[in-house]
Amino acid sequence: MEQPIKILIVEDEMIIAANISLQLTNLGYDVTGIIPRGEEALIHIKENKPDILLLDIQLKGAIDGIEMAQIMQQDYDIPIIYLTANTDDTHFEKAKTTNPHAFISKPFKKLDLQHAIELTLHNIQKDELLVKSGVKNDISPFILSDCIFVRHHDKMVKVAISNILYMEAERNYCRIYSKTKEYLLVMTLKDLDEKLPSNLFLRIHRSFIVNISHIDEIATSHVVISKKAIPLSKSLKEELLNRLHTI
C-alpha cells in the first residue's frame, strides 16, 4: 500500500495554516505538522522528515522562511514551495537561491495549491527517473587539469576549462555555462567545487562558482561575466579581490 505524500506547513498565520491543512487533507496528503516558526520547523524536520515543505517567506521569529530553508538545505534536500504575501524583488532574488519548486501568492485558491504540489511531485519523479535510467552515472564528469568531459546528448564531449564562464547550482544538479553552450551535470555544486582547479575557479555564492579570469565587472553585490550578473556573497568578496590580485 502506497504511503501518502507528507507535507509540512510552516506558516505563522494560524487561520491560513489551518485552511491549507484542511485543503491538503481533502486532497489526500498527510500533513505532518503546522509550525509557526522556522527554528521549530528545523527540529520537526529532524524528527519527521516531510516530502514537501510549504514555507511562508515572512515568518516571525529569529529567522525568516528563506533563512530557515538555507539552514535546512545544509542537511536535507526537501522540495520547497514558498507561500508569500507581498515579496519585494530583494526577497524574491534571495528566495530563488534556495531553488524552490514553486511560489504561491497569498491569498490563493485551492486550485493554485493543488497545481503547485502536483508540479513539484512531477519534477521530483522526473529527477528520480533520470537517476534510475543511469543518467546519474553516465553524466558524471571526468575532470582533468585543462578540461572536463561531460555527457551531452548521447556522447561525452570535451569542454576546455578556459572556456567555462561559470557554474550554477540547480538542487542536486549543476549547470555549466561555457562560451558557446551549457551542460547539465548530475553533481552538486559542492562536489564540483572540490574537483575544479582552485587557481581558476572560486565559489562566490552558495549557488555559483565562477571562472575568475572571465570576470568583466565587480559591483557591490554581484559580478558580471559575459553580460550575466552573478550574485556575490559579502563574506566571499574579499577572497575574490585577493584572488584577482594573484592572477
Short mmCIF file of C-alpha atoms in Angstrom, two decimals:
data_model
loop_
_atom_site.label_atom_id
_atom_site.label_comp_id
_atom_site.label_asym_id
_atom_site.label_seq_id
_atom_site.Cartn_x
_atom_site.Cartn_y
_atom_site.Cartn_z
CA MET A 1 0.00 0.00 0.00
CA GLU A 2 1.39 3.41 -1.00
CA GLN A 3 2.02 5.96 1.71
CA PRO A 4 0.50 9.44 1.24
CA ILE A 5 2.83 12.33 0.42
CA LYS A 6 3.92 14.04 3.66
CA ILE A 7 3.75 17.84 3.72
CA LEU A 8 4.93 20.19 6.46
CA ILE A 9 3.28 23.61 6.73
CA VAL A 10 5.46 26.39 8.15
CA GLU A 11 3.14 29.38 8.48
CA ASP A 12 2.68 31.83 11.37
CA GLU A 13 -0.87 32.89 10.45
CA MET A 14 -2.81 30.07 12.07
CA ILE A 15 -6.11 30.65 10.24
CA ILE A 16 -4.33 30.43 6.88
CA ALA A 17 -2.32 27.40 8.01
CA ALA A 18 -5.42 25.57 9.24
CA ASN A 19 -7.20 26.26 5.95
CA ILE A 20 -4.21 24.94 3.97
CA SER A 21 -4.07 21.85 6.17
CA LEU A 22 -7.76 21.13 5.56
CA GLN A 23 -7.34 21.52 1.80
CA LEU A 24 -4.29 19.25 1.74
CA THR A 25 -6.06 16.57 3.81
CA ASN A 26 -9.03 16.69 1.43
CA LEU A 27 -6.62 16.20 -1.48
CA GLY A 28 -5.25 13.06 0.17
CA TYR A 29 -1.94 14.40 1.53
CA ASP A 30 -0.57 13.75 5.02
CA VAL A 31 0.11 17.00 6.91
CA THR A 32 2.96 16.23 9.32
CA GLY A 33 2.56 19.49 11.23
CA ILE A 34 1.60 23.15 11.30
CA ILE A 35 4.52 25.12 12.70
CA PRO A 36 4.67 28.93 13.11
CA ARG A 37 8.43 29.45 13.49
CA GLY A 38 11.42 28.42 11.41
CA GLU A 39 13.56 27.29 14.33
CA GLU A 40 10.78 24.94 15.49
CA ALA A 41 10.34 23.61 11.96
CA LEU A 42 14.02 22.62 11.77
CA ILE A 43 13.57 20.48 14.88
CA HIS A 44 10.41 18.92 13.45
CA ILE A 45 12.16 18.01 10.19
CA LYS A 46 14.84 16.08 12.07
CA GLU A 47 12.17 14.00 13.79
CA ASN A 48 9.69 13.61 10.91
CA LYS A 49 11.14 14.50 7.51
CA PRO A 50 8.41 15.59 5.07
CA ASP A 51 8.36 15.02 1.32
CA ILE A 52 7.44 18.65 0.59
CA LEU A 53 7.81 21.87 2.59
CA LEU A 54 5.14 24.59 2.33
CA LEU A 55 7.03 27.57 3.69
CA ASP A 56 5.92 31.14 4.36
CA ILE A 57 8.68 33.61 3.47
CA GLN A 58 7.78 36.25 6.08
CA LEU A 59 7.91 34.21 9.28
CA LYS A 60 8.04 35.85 12.68
CA GLY A 61 10.83 34.73 14.97
CA ALA A 62 14.61 34.60 14.90
CA ILE A 63 14.80 33.51 11.24
CA ASP A 64 12.55 34.08 8.24
CA GLY A 65 11.45 31.39 5.79
CA ILE A 66 14.35 31.85 3.40
CA GLU A 67 16.94 31.63 6.19
CA MET A 68 15.18 28.54 7.52
CA ALA A 69 15.37 26.96 4.04
CA GLN A 70 19.10 27.74 3.77
CA ILE A 71 19.79 26.06 7.13
CA MET A 72 17.60 23.07 6.25
CA GLN A 73 19.37 22.55 2.91
CA GLN A 74 22.69 22.02 4.64
CA ASP A 75 21.38 18.60 5.73
CA TYR A 76 18.24 17.83 3.72
CA ASP A 77 17.09 18.04 0.12
CA ILE A 78 13.38 18.70 0.66
CA PRO A 79 11.42 20.37 -2.17
CA ILE A 80 10.19 23.85 -1.17
CA ILE A 81 7.00 25.67 -2.16
CA TYR A 82 7.07 29.24 -0.87
CA LEU A 83 3.96 30.99 0.40
CA THR A 84 4.19 34.76 0.06
CA ALA A 85 2.06 37.87 0.51
CA ASN A 86 3.97 40.89 -0.80
CA THR A 87 7.51 39.80 -1.61
CA ASP A 88 9.76 42.56 -2.96
CA ASP A 89 12.48 41.95 -5.55
CA THR A 90 15.20 41.58 -2.92
CA HIS A 91 13.34 38.83 -1.07
CA PHE A 92 12.39 37.16 -4.34
CA GLU A 93 16.01 37.06 -5.55
CA LYS A 94 17.13 35.75 -2.16
CA ALA A 95 14.41 33.10 -2.21
CA LYS A 96 15.48 31.96 -5.70
CA THR A 97 18.91 30.96 -4.36
CA THR A 98 17.25 28.13 -2.42
CA ASN A 99 15.90 26.69 -5.71
CA PRO A 100 12.22 26.44 -4.75
CA HIS A 101 9.86 24.38 -6.89
CA ALA A 102 7.09 26.99 -6.78
CA PHE A 103 5.82 30.26 -5.33
CA ILE A 104 2.20 30.71 -4.28
CA SER A 105 0.95 34.26 -3.70
CA LYS A 106 -1.49 34.85 -0.84
CA PRO A 107 -4.43 34.85 -0.94
CA PHE A 108 -4.54 31.80 -3.18
CA LYS A 109 -7.19 29.42 -4.43
CA LYS A 110 -7.36 25.70 -3.72
CA LEU A 111 -6.51 25.02 -7.36
CA ASP A 112 -3.30 27.11 -7.08
CA LEU A 113 -2.17 24.97 -4.16
CA GLN A 114 -3.11 21.74 -5.89
CA HIS A 115 -1.28 22.65 -9.10
CA ALA A 116 1.89 23.77 -7.25
CA ILE A 117 2.08 20.47 -5.36
CA GLU A 118 1.35 18.38 -8.46
CA LEU A 119 4.05 20.25 -10.41
CA THR A 120 6.53 19.69 -7.57
CA LEU A 121 5.72 15.97 -7.46
CA HIS A 122 6.13 15.78 -11.25
CA ASN A 123 9.59 17.37 -11.02
CA ILE A 124 10.60 15.01 -8.21
CA GLN A 125 9.53 11.99 -10.25
CA LYS A 126 11.40 13.31 -13.30
CA ASP A 127 14.59 13.66 -11.22
CA GLU A 128 14.18 10.11 -9.88
CA LEU A 129 13.70 8.74 -13.40
CA LEU A 130 16.93 10.41 -14.52
CA VAL A 131 18.80 8.67 -11.71
CA LYS A 132 17.12 5.29 -12.29
CA SER A 133 17.79 5.44 -16.03
CA GLY A 134 21.51 5.59 -15.36
CA VAL A 135 21.92 9.22 -16.37
CA LYS A 136 23.46 9.91 -12.98
CA ASN A 137 26.33 7.54 -13.69
CA ASP A 138 26.67 8.38 -17.39
CA ILE A 139 26.67 12.11 -16.93
CA SER A 140 29.28 12.26 -14.15
CA PRO A 141 32.11 14.39 -15.48
CA PHE A 142 35.77 13.44 -15.81
CA ILE A 143 37.68 16.46 -14.59
CA LEU A 144 41.26 16.88 -15.80
CA SER A 145 43.68 19.76 -15.34
CA ASP A 146 42.70 21.54 -18.56
CA CYS A 147 39.28 20.16 -19.48
CA ILE A 148 36.10 18.45 -18.33
CA PHE A 149 34.47 15.56 -20.20
CA VAL A 150 30.69 15.78 -19.76
CA ARG A 151 27.72 13.88 -21.11
CA HIS A 152 25.90 15.93 -23.75
CA HIS A 153 23.01 14.20 -25.52
CA ASP A 154 24.34 10.71 -26.28
CA LYS A 155 28.07 11.24 -26.10
CA MET A 156 30.87 12.55 -23.90
CA VAL A 157 32.18 15.90 -25.02
CA LYS A 158 35.34 17.77 -24.06
CA VAL A 159 34.87 21.22 -22.53
CA ALA A 160 38.05 23.25 -22.16
CA ILE A 161 38.30 24.71 -18.66
CA SER A 162 39.46 28.00 -20.15
CA ASN A 163 36.10 28.25 -21.97
CA ILE A 164 33.97 27.75 -18.86
CA LEU A 165 32.44 31.01 -17.66
CA TYR A 166 30.57 29.93 -14.52
CA MET A 167 28.52 27.14 -12.89
CA GLU A 168 25.12 27.41 -11.24
CA ALA A 169 23.50 25.05 -8.71
CA GLU A 170 20.11 23.53 -9.51
CA ARG A 171 19.16 21.42 -6.48
CA ASN A 172 21.14 18.14 -6.90
CA TYR A 173 22.43 19.22 -10.28
CA CYS A 174 24.65 21.98 -11.54
CA ARG A 175 24.71 23.72 -14.89
CA ILE A 176 27.98 24.63 -16.61
CA TYR A 177 27.94 27.70 -18.83
CA SER A 178 30.71 27.85 -21.41
CA LYS A 179 31.32 30.47 -24.10
CA THR A 180 29.12 28.62 -26.58
CA LYS A 181 26.93 26.06 -24.76
CA GLU A 182 25.58 24.95 -21.39
CA TYR A 183 25.70 21.47 -19.85
CA LEU A 184 23.67 19.89 -17.04
CA LEU A 185 25.57 17.66 -14.61
CA VAL A 186 24.11 15.32 -12.01
CA MET A 187 26.57 16.53 -9.42
CA THR A 188 26.19 19.02 -6.60
CA LEU A 189 27.99 22.33 -6.82
CA LYS A 190 29.91 21.43 -3.65
CA ASP A 191 31.26 18.20 -5.20
CA LEU A 192 32.20 20.01 -8.39
CA ASP A 193 33.92 22.78 -6.44
CA GLU A 194 36.17 20.22 -4.73
CA LYS A 195 37.38 18.86 -8.07
CA LEU A 196 37.98 22.08 -10.00
CA PRO A 197 41.39 23.82 -10.24
CA SER A 198 41.36 26.25 -7.30
CA ASN A 199 43.64 28.74 -9.07
CA LEU A 200 40.95 29.46 -11.70
CA PHE A 201 37.60 28.86 -10.01
CA LEU A 202 36.05 30.36 -6.91
CA ARG A 203 32.69 29.83 -5.28
CA ILE A 204 31.40 33.37 -4.80
CA HIS A 205 27.87 32.46 -3.71
CA ARG A 206 26.12 29.36 -2.40
CA SER A 207 24.68 28.82 -5.90
CA PHE A 208 27.54 29.97 -8.14
CA ILE A 209 31.16 29.13 -8.98
CA VAL A 210 32.90 31.47 -11.41
CA ASN A 211 35.98 31.33 -13.59
CA ILE A 212 37.70 34.41 -12.19
CA SER A 213 39.62 35.01 -15.43
CA HIS A 214 36.31 35.79 -17.17
CA ILE A 215 35.02 38.40 -14.71
CA ASP A 216 34.25 41.65 -16.55
CA GLU A 217 32.97 43.73 -13.64
CA ILE A 218 32.74 43.61 -9.84
CA ALA A 219 29.92 45.52 -8.14
CA THR A 220 28.84 45.73 -4.51
CA SER A 221 26.73 42.58 -4.51
CA HIS A 222 27.43 40.92 -7.86
CA VAL A 223 29.96 40.27 -10.59
CA VAL A 224 29.38 40.40 -14.33
CA ILE A 225 30.54 37.67 -16.69
CA SER A 226 29.57 37.85 -20.37
CA LYS A 227 26.74 40.30 -19.53
CA LYS A 228 25.34 37.97 -16.83
CA ALA A 229 25.02 39.44 -13.31
CA ILE A 230 26.01 36.78 -10.77
CA PRO A 231 25.35 37.35 -7.04
CA LEU A 232 28.40 37.83 -4.82
CA SER A 233 28.25 36.98 -1.11
CA LYS A 234 29.65 39.65 1.19
CA SER A 235 31.74 37.07 3.06
CA LEU A 236 33.45 35.94 -0.17
CA LYS A 237 34.09 39.30 -1.78
CA GLU A 238 37.43 39.87 -0.03
CA GLU A 239 38.67 36.43 -1.07
CA LEU A 240 37.69 37.17 -4.65
CA LEU A 241 39.55 40.51 -4.65
CA ASN A 242 42.63 38.85 -3.15
CA ARG A 243 42.49 36.10 -5.77
CA LEU A 244 42.26 38.61 -8.62
CA HIS A 245 45.48 40.26 -7.44
CA THR A 246 47.35 36.97 -7.92
CA ILE A 247 46.31 36.12 -11.47
#
